[in-house]
Amino acid sequence: MLRSEEGAILFWLTVAALAAPCDDPFTTAEFREVVGQADQALSDDDLVGFHGHFATIREQAACIEEAVDAKLWARFLFMHAVVQYQSKLEWRGPLSTALFADPTVERAVGITDLVEFPIPAVDTTHHVPVASDAIFLMDGVQVDKAPPGDLLGPHLVQSYAQGRWETYYIEDSPFPSHWLQPETPVETTEEPSRSKAPLAIGIGLAGAGAAAGVATWAMTRDRPQASPGEEAALKGVNVAGWALAGVGAGLVTLQVAKGVSVGMGPTGLVVRGGR
């Protein structure tokens, strides 16, 4: 018979007490006492009272400063699964966690669904490595990898580093992300360009060609009596210089306006890319 009034009073008194900050550690002995009280409440068919004890564990989790007793936690979660089953609520998550913490947890309750529920197979192929600067436990079991995504059902997750425990109660939530190993950046190898400064090549060609053109033009002005051979040579250099300047200007225009990469190849200038 459900003692609803007494259970409700106990439940709300427990909730009110949990509003207080965590002043003292929540020890394994206290944990065990709460589990014993929850077991008695379940035997008395006091489901509200049981939920009050479950709330105690949930809210006091942050005060746990030692490794969670996996077998004790599994026993409590199995009782929680029984209550959830009887209340027609989700029971597979609590039972899966109980079996992860202790696959041998006692299940002799006469409920076929709970007794025959298979022990979950753990595939760590896609699990994420935890950080290397601490010890991490999930439901009292030390882990070096954590499942990705949300963890089904209730869990107690812990870290131990520099002499200090940190404990969280999580339910249908992911493993704490700040406890995971940072991702290593993927190194990418860019295809080497044929020139590290394609724009500079065009500017250089334009400058050199213009310089040659101006110089030969000045020389012809300074030497009005140049021989036919000298005049022909100067004119050839002048034409070649201005042609080179034109090529350089063209390369600069392509590089700036078109985004074309220009470089030197085995046979000369190579123009790559472009829209």
PDB file of C-alpha atoms in Angstrom:
ATOM      1  CA  MET A   1       0.000   0.000   0.000  1.00  0.00           C
ATOM      2  CA  LEU A   2       1.365   3.409  -0.949  1.00  0.00           C
ATOM      3  CA  ARG A   3       1.627   5.739   2.059  1.00  0.00           C
ATOM      4  CA  SER A   4       1.164   8.846  -0.054  1.00  0.00           C
ATOM      5  CA  GLU A   5       0.871  11.478   2.689  1.00  0.00           C
ATOM      6  CA  GLU A   6       3.917  10.338   4.649  1.00  0.00           C
ATOM      7  CA  GLY A   7       5.871   9.822   1.440  1.00  0.00           C
ATOM      8  CA  ALA A   8       4.968  13.257   0.122  1.00  0.00           C
ATOM      9  CA  ILE A   9       6.057  14.921   3.365  1.00  0.00           C
ATOM     10  CA  LEU A  10       9.360  13.056   3.287  1.00  0.00           C
ATOM     11  CA  PHE A  11       9.854  13.918  -0.360  1.00  0.00           C
ATOM     12  CA  TRP A  12       9.368  17.669   0.068  1.00  0.00           C
ATOM     13  CA  LEU A  13      11.446  17.761   3.243  1.00  0.00           C
ATOM     14  CA  THR A  14      14.228  16.081   1.297  1.00  0.00           C
ATOM     15  CA  VAL A  15      13.919  18.522  -1.583  1.00  0.00           C
ATOM     16  CA  ALA A  16      14.036  21.476   0.830  1.00  0.00           C
ATOM     17  CA  ALA A  17      17.120  20.087   2.527  1.00  0.00           C
ATOM     18  CA  LEU A  18      18.840  19.676  -0.820  1.00  0.00           C
ATOM     19  CA  ALA A  19      18.559  23.389  -1.494  1.00  0.00           C
ATOM     20  CA  ALA A  20      21.319  23.999   1.044  1.00  0.00           C
ATOM     21  CA  PRO A  21      24.893  24.254  -0.252  1.00  0.00           C
ATOM     22  CA  CYS A  22      27.286  21.322   0.046  1.00  0.00           C
ATOM     23  CA  ASP A  23      29.196  21.900   3.293  1.00  0.00           C
ATOM     24  CA  ASP A  24      30.404  18.354   3.996  1.00  0.00           C
ATOM     25  CA  PRO A  25      31.447  15.420   1.804  1.00  0.00           C
ATOM     26  CA  PHE A  26      28.786  12.862   0.958  1.00  0.00           C
ATOM     27  CA  THR A  27      30.547   9.676   2.073  1.00  0.00           C
ATOM     28  CA  THR A  28      30.160   6.095   0.927  1.00  0.00           C
ATOM     29  CA  ALA A  29      28.682   5.275   4.336  1.00  0.00           C
ATOM     30  CA  GLU A  30      25.984   7.929   3.832  1.00  0.00           C
ATOM     31  CA  PHE A  31      25.438   6.709   0.286  1.00  0.00           C
ATOM     32  CA  ARG A  32      24.960   3.174   1.600  1.00  0.00           C
ATOM     33  CA  GLU A  33      22.506   4.411   4.233  1.00  0.00           C
ATOM     34  CA  VAL A  34      20.383   6.185   1.627  1.00  0.00           C
ATOM     35  CA  VAL A  35      20.377   3.069  -0.553  1.00  0.00           C
ATOM     36  CA  GLY A  36      19.225   1.009   2.440  1.00  0.00           C
ATOM     37  CA  GLN A  37      16.427   3.473   3.134  1.00  0.00           C
ATOM     38  CA  ALA A  38      15.400   3.403  -0.516  1.00  0.00           C
ATOM     39  CA  ASP A  39      15.351  -0.399  -0.423  1.00  0.00           C
ATOM     40  CA  GLN A  40      13.041  -0.273   2.598  1.00  0.00           C
ATOM     41  CA  ALA A  41      10.777   2.266   0.890  1.00  0.00           C
ATOM     42  CA  LEU A  42      10.517  -0.002  -2.129  1.00  0.00           C
ATOM     43  CA  SER A  43       9.679  -2.973   0.116  1.00  0.00           C
ATOM     44  CA  ASP A  44       6.939  -0.872   1.723  1.00  0.00           C
ATOM     45  CA  ASP A  45       5.599   0.115  -1.702  1.00  0.00           C
ATOM     46  CA  ASP A  46       6.392   3.715  -0.782  1.00  0.00           C
ATOM     47  CA  LEU A  47       7.258   4.990  -4.245  1.00  0.00           C
ATOM     48  CA  VAL A  48       7.169   8.650  -3.275  1.00  0.00           C
ATOM     49  CA  GLY A  49       9.576   7.961  -0.435  1.00  0.00           C
ATOM     50  CA  PHE A  50      11.846   6.099  -2.826  1.00  0.00           C
ATOM     51  CA  HIS A  51      11.896   9.090  -5.185  1.00  0.00           C
ATOM     52  CA  GLY A  52      12.891  11.254  -2.215  1.00  0.00           C
ATOM     53  CA  HIS A  53      15.935   9.049  -1.573  1.00  0.00           C
ATOM     54  CA  PHE A  54      16.808   9.077  -5.246  1.00  0.00           C
ATOM     55  CA  ALA A  55      16.665  12.875  -5.143  1.00  0.00           C
ATOM     56  CA  THR A  56      19.124  12.804  -2.248  1.00  0.00           C
ATOM     57  CA  ILE A  57      21.670  10.906  -4.324  1.00  0.00           C
ATOM     58  CA  ARG A  58      21.102  13.138  -7.321  1.00  0.00           C
ATOM     59  CA  GLU A  59      21.462  16.397  -5.444  1.00  0.00           C
ATOM     60  CA  GLN A  60      24.321  15.297  -3.201  1.00  0.00           C
ATOM     61  CA  ALA A  61      26.404  13.924  -6.075  1.00  0.00           C
ATOM     62  CA  ALA A  62      28.528  17.084  -6.210  1.00  0.00           C
ATOM     63  CA  CYS A  63      29.562  16.421  -2.592  1.00  0.00           C
ATOM     64  CA  ILE A  64      31.017  12.968  -3.326  1.00  0.00           C
ATOM     65  CA  GLU A  65      34.771  13.162  -2.753  1.00  0.00           C
ATOM     66  CA  GLU A  66      35.745   9.535  -3.275  1.00  0.00           C
ATOM     67  CA  ALA A  67      35.314   6.916  -5.963  1.00  0.00           C
ATOM     68  CA  VAL A  68      31.693   5.855  -6.332  1.00  0.00           C
ATOM     69  CA  ASP A  69      31.045   2.274  -5.209  1.00  0.00           C
ATOM     70  CA  ALA A  70      29.994   0.737  -8.539  1.00  0.00           C
ATOM     71  CA  LYS A  71      28.134  -2.221  -6.973  1.00  0.00           C
ATOM     72  CA  LEU A  72      26.228   0.009  -4.565  1.00  0.00           C
ATOM     73  CA  TRP A  73      25.284   2.434  -7.325  1.00  0.00           C
ATOM     74  CA  ALA A  74      24.227  -0.452  -9.579  1.00  0.00           C
ATOM     75  CA  ARG A  75      21.973  -1.850  -6.838  1.00  0.00           C
ATOM     76  CA  PHE A  76      20.338   1.529  -6.349  1.00  0.00           C
ATOM     77  CA  LEU A  77      19.833   2.017 -10.095  1.00  0.00           C
ATOM     78  CA  PHE A  78      18.253  -1.402 -10.416  1.00  0.00           C
ATOM     79  CA  MET A  79      15.751  -0.462  -7.706  1.00  0.00           C
ATOM     80  CA  HIS A  80      15.162   2.780  -9.606  1.00  0.00           C
ATOM     81  CA  ALA A  81      14.477   0.752 -12.764  1.00  0.00           C
ATOM     82  CA  VAL A  82      11.943  -1.335 -10.825  1.00  0.00           C
ATOM     83  CA  VAL A  83      10.138   1.795  -9.648  1.00  0.00           C
ATOM     84  CA  GLN A  84      10.179   3.265 -13.152  1.00  0.00           C
ATOM     85  CA  TYR A  85       8.808   0.011 -14.566  1.00  0.00           C
ATOM     86  CA  GLN A  86       6.000  -0.116 -12.022  1.00  0.00           C
ATOM     87  CA  SER A  87       5.198   3.540 -12.720  1.00  0.00           C
ATOM     88  CA  LYS A  88       5.174   2.864 -16.490  1.00  0.00           C
ATOM     89  CA  LEU A  89       8.065   5.257 -16.989  1.00  0.00           C
ATOM     90  CA  GLU A  90      11.357   4.836 -18.842  1.00  0.00           C
ATOM     91  CA  TRP A  91      13.276   2.035 -17.105  1.00  0.00           C
ATOM     92  CA  ARG A  92      15.793   0.832 -19.711  1.00  0.00           C
ATOM     93  CA  GLY A  93      18.220   3.720 -19.152  1.00  0.00           C
ATOM     94  CA  PRO A  94      18.604   3.145 -15.387  1.00  0.00           C
ATOM     95  CA  LEU A  95      18.878  -0.615 -15.910  1.00  0.00           C
ATOM     96  CA  SER A  96      21.499  -0.223 -18.656  1.00  0.00           C
ATOM     97  CA  THR A  97      23.592   1.973 -16.379  1.00  0.00           C
ATOM     98  CA  ALA A  98      23.215  -0.502 -13.508  1.00  0.00           C
ATOM     99  CA  LEU A  99      24.435  -3.350 -15.706  1.00  0.00           C
ATOM    100  CA  PHE A 100      27.361  -1.251 -16.937  1.00  0.00           C
ATOM    101  CA  ALA A 101      28.410  -0.491 -13.354  1.00  0.00           C
ATOM    102  CA  ASP A 102      27.928  -4.106 -12.217  1.00  0.00           C
ATOM    103  CA  PRO A 103      26.871  -6.779 -14.726  1.00  0.00           C
ATOM    104  CA  THR A 104      26.277  -9.177 -11.813  1.00  0.00           C
ATOM    105  CA  VAL A 105      23.788  -6.950  -9.988  1.00  0.00           C
ATOM    106  CA  GLU A 106      21.009  -8.965  -8.333  1.00  0.00           C
ATOM    107  CA  ARG A 107      17.857  -8.970 -10.504  1.00  0.00           C
ATOM    108  CA  ALA A 108      15.617 -11.506  -8.726  1.00  0.00           C
ATOM    109  CA  VAL A 109      12.460  -9.397  -8.591  1.00  0.00           C
ATOM    110  CA  GLY A 110      10.044 -11.552 -10.557  1.00  0.00           C
ATOM    111  CA  ILE A 111       9.728  -9.053 -13.422  1.00  0.00           C
ATOM    112  CA  THR A 112      10.635 -10.870 -16.632  1.00  0.00           C
ATOM    113  CA  ASP A 113      11.485  -7.722 -18.633  1.00  0.00           C
ATOM    114  CA  LEU A 114      14.051  -6.647 -16.039  1.00  0.00           C
ATOM    115  CA  VAL A 115      15.439 -10.122 -15.336  1.00  0.00           C
ATOM    116  CA  GLU A 116      15.962 -10.994 -19.004  1.00  0.00           C
ATOM    117  CA  PHE A 117      17.164  -7.584 -20.122  1.00  0.00           C
ATOM    118  CA  PRO A 118      20.503  -8.201 -21.906  1.00  0.00           C
ATOM    119  CA  ILE A 119      23.751  -6.769 -20.638  1.00  0.00           C
ATOM    120  CA  PRO A 120      24.546  -3.919 -23.042  1.00  0.00           C
ATOM    121  CA  ALA A 121      27.430  -4.614 -25.418  1.00  0.00           C
ATOM    122  CA  VAL A 122      29.940  -1.762 -25.277  1.00  0.00           C
ATOM    123  CA  ASP A 123      31.465  -0.846 -28.645  1.00  0.00           C
ATOM    124  CA  THR A 124      34.236   1.681 -28.101  1.00  0.00           C
ATOM    125  CA  THR A 125      35.044   2.143 -31.803  1.00  0.00           C
ATOM    126  CA  HIS A 126      33.709   5.679 -31.900  1.00  0.00           C
ATOM    127  CA  HIS A 127      34.319   6.591 -28.269  1.00  0.00           C
ATOM    128  CA  VAL A 128      36.279   9.750 -27.547  1.00  0.00           C
ATOM    129  CA  PRO A 129      39.515   9.568 -25.502  1.00  0.00           C
ATOM    130  CA  VAL A 130      39.437  11.358 -22.158  1.00  0.00           C
ATOM    131  CA  ALA A 131      42.139  13.820 -21.108  1.00  0.00           C
ATOM    132  CA  SER A 132      45.464  12.444 -19.922  1.00  0.00           C
ATOM    133  CA  ASP A 133      45.871  14.728 -16.906  1.00  0.00           C
ATOM    134  CA  ALA A 134      43.393  12.971 -14.577  1.00  0.00           C
ATOM    135  CA  ILE A 135      41.648   9.702 -13.706  1.00  0.00           C
ATOM    136  CA  PHE A 136      38.058   9.436 -14.928  1.00  0.00           C
ATOM    137  CA  LEU A 137      35.268   7.165 -13.729  1.00  0.00           C
ATOM    138  CA  MET A 138      31.786   6.586 -15.052  1.00  0.00           C
ATOM    139  CA  ASP A 139      29.400   4.966 -12.591  1.00  0.00           C
ATOM    140  CA  GLY A 140      32.342   3.808 -10.493  1.00  0.00           C
ATOM    141  CA  VAL A 141      34.154   2.221 -13.458  1.00  0.00           C
ATOM    142  CA  GLN A 142      37.425   3.775 -14.647  1.00  0.00           C
ATOM    143  CA  VAL A 143      37.320   4.751 -18.309  1.00  0.00           C
ATOM    144  CA  ASP A 144      39.864   5.991 -20.813  1.00  0.00           C
ATOM    145  CA  LYS A 145      37.240   6.750 -23.459  1.00  0.00           C
ATOM    146  CA  ALA A 146      33.742   8.197 -23.290  1.00  0.00           C
ATOM    147  CA  PRO A 147      30.751   7.499 -25.538  1.00  0.00           C
ATOM    148  CA  PRO A 148      29.903  10.302 -27.964  1.00  0.00           C
ATOM    149  CA  GLY A 149      26.565  12.056 -27.664  1.00  0.00           C
ATOM    150  CA  ASP A 150      24.093  11.763 -24.817  1.00  0.00           C
ATOM    151  CA  LEU A 151      24.501   8.999 -22.235  1.00  0.00           C
ATOM    152  CA  LEU A 152      21.216   7.126 -21.860  1.00  0.00           C
ATOM    153  CA  GLY A 153      19.779   7.231 -18.355  1.00  0.00           C
ATOM    154  CA  PRO A 154      21.268   8.474 -15.052  1.00  0.00           C
ATOM    155  CA  HIS A 155      25.031   8.432 -14.470  1.00  0.00           C
ATOM    156  CA  LEU A 156      27.588   9.500 -11.889  1.00  0.00           C
ATOM    157  CA  VAL A 157      30.748  10.705 -13.641  1.00  0.00           C
ATOM    158  CA  GLN A 158      33.939  11.621 -11.807  1.00  0.00           C
ATOM    159  CA  SER A 159      37.412  12.998 -12.304  1.00  0.00           C
ATOM    160  CA  TYR A 160      40.363  12.823  -9.932  1.00  0.00           C
ATOM    161  CA  ALA A 161      43.301  15.167 -10.402  1.00  0.00           C
ATOM    162  CA  GLN A 162      45.801  16.829  -8.069  1.00  0.00           C
ATOM    163  CA  GLY A 163      44.245  15.168  -5.016  1.00  0.00           C
ATOM    164  CA  ARG A 164      40.743  16.455  -5.729  1.00  0.00           C
ATOM    165  CA  TRP A 165      37.545  14.677  -6.795  1.00  0.00           C
ATOM    166  CA  GLU A 166      34.916  16.261  -9.016  1.00  0.00           C
ATOM    167  CA  THR A 167      31.567  14.469  -9.345  1.00  0.00           C
ATOM    168  CA  TYR A 168      28.544  15.157 -11.529  1.00  0.00           C
ATOM    169  CA  TYR A 169      25.144  13.555 -11.776  1.00  0.00           C
ATOM    170  CA  ILE A 170      24.025  13.584 -15.412  1.00  0.00           C
ATOM    171  CA  GLU A 171      20.950  12.105 -17.060  1.00  0.00           C
ATOM    172  CA  ASP A 172      20.434  11.716 -20.809  1.00  0.00           C
ATOM    173  CA  SER A 173      23.303  14.153 -21.234  1.00  0.00           C
ATOM    174  CA  PRO A 174      26.808  13.917 -22.732  1.00  0.00           C
ATOM    175  CA  PHE A 175      29.990  13.147 -20.822  1.00  0.00           C
ATOM    176  CA  PRO A 176      31.522  16.461 -19.630  1.00  0.00           C
ATOM    177  CA  SER A 177      33.257  17.918 -22.683  1.00  0.00           C
ATOM    178  CA  HIS A 178      36.025  19.587 -20.645  1.00  0.00           C
ATOM    179  CA  TRP A 179      37.145  16.122 -19.512  1.00  0.00           C
ATOM    180  CA  LEU A 180      37.738  14.936 -23.077  1.00  0.00           C
ATOM    181  CA  GLN A 181      41.080  14.975 -24.821  1.00  0.00           C
ATOM    182  CA  PRO A 182      41.456  18.086 -26.996  1.00  0.00           C
ATOM    183  CA  GLU A 183      41.199  17.355 -30.677  1.00  0.00           C
ATOM    184  CA  THR A 184      44.491  17.409 -32.581  1.00  0.00           C
ATOM    185  CA  PRO A 185      44.340  19.864 -35.501  1.00  0.00           C
ATOM    186  CA  VAL A 186      44.515  18.123 -38.856  1.00  0.00           C
ATOM    187  CA  GLU A 187      47.597  19.200 -40.732  1.00  0.00           C
ATOM    188  CA  THR A 188      47.006  20.074 -44.371  1.00  0.00           C
ATOM    189  CA  THR A 189      49.703  20.201 -47.008  1.00  0.00           C
ATOM    190  CA  GLU A 190      49.135  22.898 -49.560  1.00  0.00           C
ATOM    191  CA  GLU A 191      50.266  22.283 -53.110  1.00  0.00           C
ATOM    192  CA  PRO A 192      53.430  24.291 -53.569  1.00  0.00           C
ATOM    193  CA  SER A 193      53.021  27.093 -56.067  1.00  0.00           C
ATOM    194  CA  ARG A 194      55.598  27.595 -58.777  1.00  0.00           C
ATOM    195  CA  SER A 195      56.365  30.997 -57.389  1.00  0.00           C
ATOM    196  CA  LYS A 196      55.903  32.410 -53.886  1.00  0.00           C
ATOM    197  CA  ALA A 197      55.508  35.905 -55.331  1.00  0.00           C
ATOM    198  CA  PRO A 198      53.724  35.757 -58.715  1.00  0.00           C
ATOM    199  CA  LEU A 199      52.754  39.415 -58.504  1.00  0.00           C
ATOM    200  CA  ALA A 200      56.370  40.380 -57.914  1.00  0.00           C
ATOM    201  CA  ILE A 201      57.383  38.543 -61.116  1.00  0.00           C
ATOM    202  CA  GLY A 202      55.035  40.632 -63.218  1.00  0.00           C
ATOM    203  CA  ILE A 203      56.170  43.840 -61.544  1.00  0.00           C
ATOM    204  CA  GLY A 204      59.808  42.863 -62.079  1.00  0.00           C
ATOM    205  CA  LEU A 205      59.309  42.075 -65.754  1.00  0.00           C
ATOM    206  CA  ALA A 206      57.410  45.292 -66.327  1.00  0.00           C
ATOM    207  CA  GLY A 207      60.065  47.327 -64.526  1.00  0.00           C
ATOM    208  CA  ALA A 208      62.999  45.688 -66.310  1.00  0.00           C
ATOM    209  CA  GLY A 209      61.381  45.986 -69.721  1.00  0.00           C
ATOM    210  CA  ALA A 210      60.465  49.615 -69.222  1.00  0.00           C
ATOM    211  CA  ALA A 211      63.955  50.385 -68.000  1.00  0.00           C
ATOM    212  CA  ALA A 212      65.499  48.800 -71.095  1.00  0.00           C
ATOM    213  CA  GLY A 213      63.121  50.652 -73.388  1.00  0.00           C
ATOM    214  CA  VAL A 214      63.786  54.020 -71.789  1.00  0.00           C
ATOM    215  CA  ALA A 215      67.547  53.455 -71.710  1.00  0.00           C
ATOM    216  CA  THR A 216      67.841  52.543 -75.386  1.00  0.00           C
ATOM    217  CA  TRP A 217      65.618  55.429 -76.351  1.00  0.00           C
ATOM    218  CA  ALA A 218      67.859  57.806 -74.423  1.00  0.00           C
ATOM    219  CA  MET A 219      70.958  56.352 -76.029  1.00  0.00           C
ATOM    220  CA  THR A 220      69.625  56.952 -79.523  1.00  0.00           C
ATOM    221  CA  ARG A 221      68.886  60.571 -78.592  1.00  0.00           C
ATOM    222  CA  ASP A 222      72.387  61.030 -77.164  1.00  0.00           C
ATOM    223  CA  ARG A 223      74.019  59.453 -80.238  1.00  0.00           C
ATOM    224  CA  PRO A 224      72.471  61.030 -83.360  1.00  0.00           C
ATOM    225  CA  GLN A 225      75.366  59.793 -85.519  1.00  0.00           C
ATOM    226  CA  ALA A 226      75.121  56.103 -84.510  1.00  0.00           C
ATOM    227  CA  SER A 227      76.225  53.594 -87.095  1.00  0.00           C
ATOM    228  CA  PRO A 228      73.580  51.537 -88.862  1.00  0.00           C
ATOM    229  CA  GLY A 229      74.617  48.457 -86.850  1.00  0.00           C
ATOM    230  CA  GLU A 230      74.446  50.274 -83.530  1.00  0.00           C
ATOM    231  CA  GLU A 231      71.122  51.818 -84.439  1.00  0.00           C
ATOM    232  CA  ALA A 232      69.653  48.443 -85.361  1.00  0.00           C
ATOM    233  CA  ALA A 233      70.906  46.883 -82.093  1.00  0.00           C
ATOM    234  CA  LEU A 234      69.512  49.708 -79.990  1.00  0.00           C
ATOM    235  CA  LYS A 235      66.177  49.513 -81.742  1.00  0.00           C
ATOM    236  CA  GLY A 236      66.073  45.730 -81.175  1.00  0.00           C
ATOM    237  CA  VAL A 237      66.774  46.117 -77.453  1.00  0.00           C
ATOM    238  CA  ASN A 238      64.224  48.929 -77.269  1.00  0.00           C
ATOM    239  CA  VAL A 239      61.497  46.848 -78.881  1.00  0.00           C
ATOM    240  CA  ALA A 240      62.352  43.826 -76.727  1.00  0.00           C
ATOM    241  CA  GLY A 241      62.334  45.937 -73.561  1.00  0.00           C
ATOM    242  CA  TRP A 242      58.937  47.416 -74.235  1.00  0.00           C
ATOM    243  CA  ALA A 243      57.611  43.979 -75.183  1.00  0.00           C
ATOM    244  CA  LEU A 244      58.917  42.590 -71.893  1.00  0.00           C
ATOM    245  CA  ALA A 245      57.302  45.495 -70.060  1.00  0.00           C
ATOM    246  CA  GLY A 246      54.032  44.661 -71.777  1.00  0.00           C
ATOM    247  CA  VAL A 247      54.247  41.028 -70.691  1.00  0.00           C
ATOM    248  CA  GLY A 248      54.970  42.080 -67.123  1.00  0.00           C
ATOM    249  CA  ALA A 249      52.068  44.519 -67.106  1.00  0.00           C
ATOM    250  CA  GLY A 250      49.816  41.789 -68.443  1.00  0.00           C
ATOM    251  CA  LEU A 251      50.897  39.403 -65.686  1.00  0.00           C
ATOM    252  CA  VAL A 252      50.256  42.029 -63.036  1.00  0.00           C
ATOM    253  CA  THR A 253      46.802  42.679 -64.464  1.00  0.00           C
ATOM    254  CA  LEU A 254      45.968  38.962 -64.474  1.00  0.00           C
ATOM    255  CA  GLN A 255      47.251  38.482 -60.940  1.00  0.00           C
ATOM    256  CA  VAL A 256      45.367  41.405 -59.468  1.00  0.00           C
ATOM    257  CA  ALA A 257      42.152  41.287 -61.474  1.00  0.00           C
ATOM    258  CA  LYS A 258      41.805  37.567 -62.184  1.00  0.00           C
ATOM    259  CA  GLY A 259      43.589  35.966 -59.271  1.00  0.00           C
ATOM    260  CA  VAL A 260      45.846  34.035 -61.630  1.00  0.00           C
ATOM    261  CA  SER A 261      49.017  32.512 -60.161  1.00  0.00           C
ATOM    262  CA  VAL A 262      52.024  33.187 -62.339  1.00  0.00           C
ATOM    263  CA  GLY A 263      55.349  31.429 -61.902  1.00  0.00           C
ATOM    264  CA  MET A 264      58.443  30.168 -63.628  1.00  0.00           C
ATOM    265  CA  GLY A 265      58.351  26.685 -65.134  1.00  0.00           C
ATOM    266  CA  PRO A 266      60.994  24.598 -66.877  1.00  0.00           C
ATOM    267  CA  THR A 267      60.188  26.257 -70.204  1.00  0.00           C
ATOM    268  CA  GLY A 268      59.507  29.749 -69.028  1.00  0.00           C
ATOM    269  CA  LEU A 269      56.602  31.590 -67.474  1.00  0.00           C
ATOM    270  CA  VAL A 270      53.646  29.485 -66.356  1.00  0.00           C
ATOM    271  CA  VAL A 271      50.205  30.948 -65.747  1.00  0.00           C
ATOM    272  CA  ARG A 272      47.952  28.907 -63.446  1.00  0.00           C
ATOM    273  CA  GLY A 273      44.451  29.235 -62.037  1.00  0.00           C
ATOM    274  CA  GLY A 274      42.024  31.993 -62.818  1.00  0.00           C
ATOM    275  CA  ARG A 275      38.296  32.165 -63.054  1.00  0.00           C
TER     276      ARG A 275
END
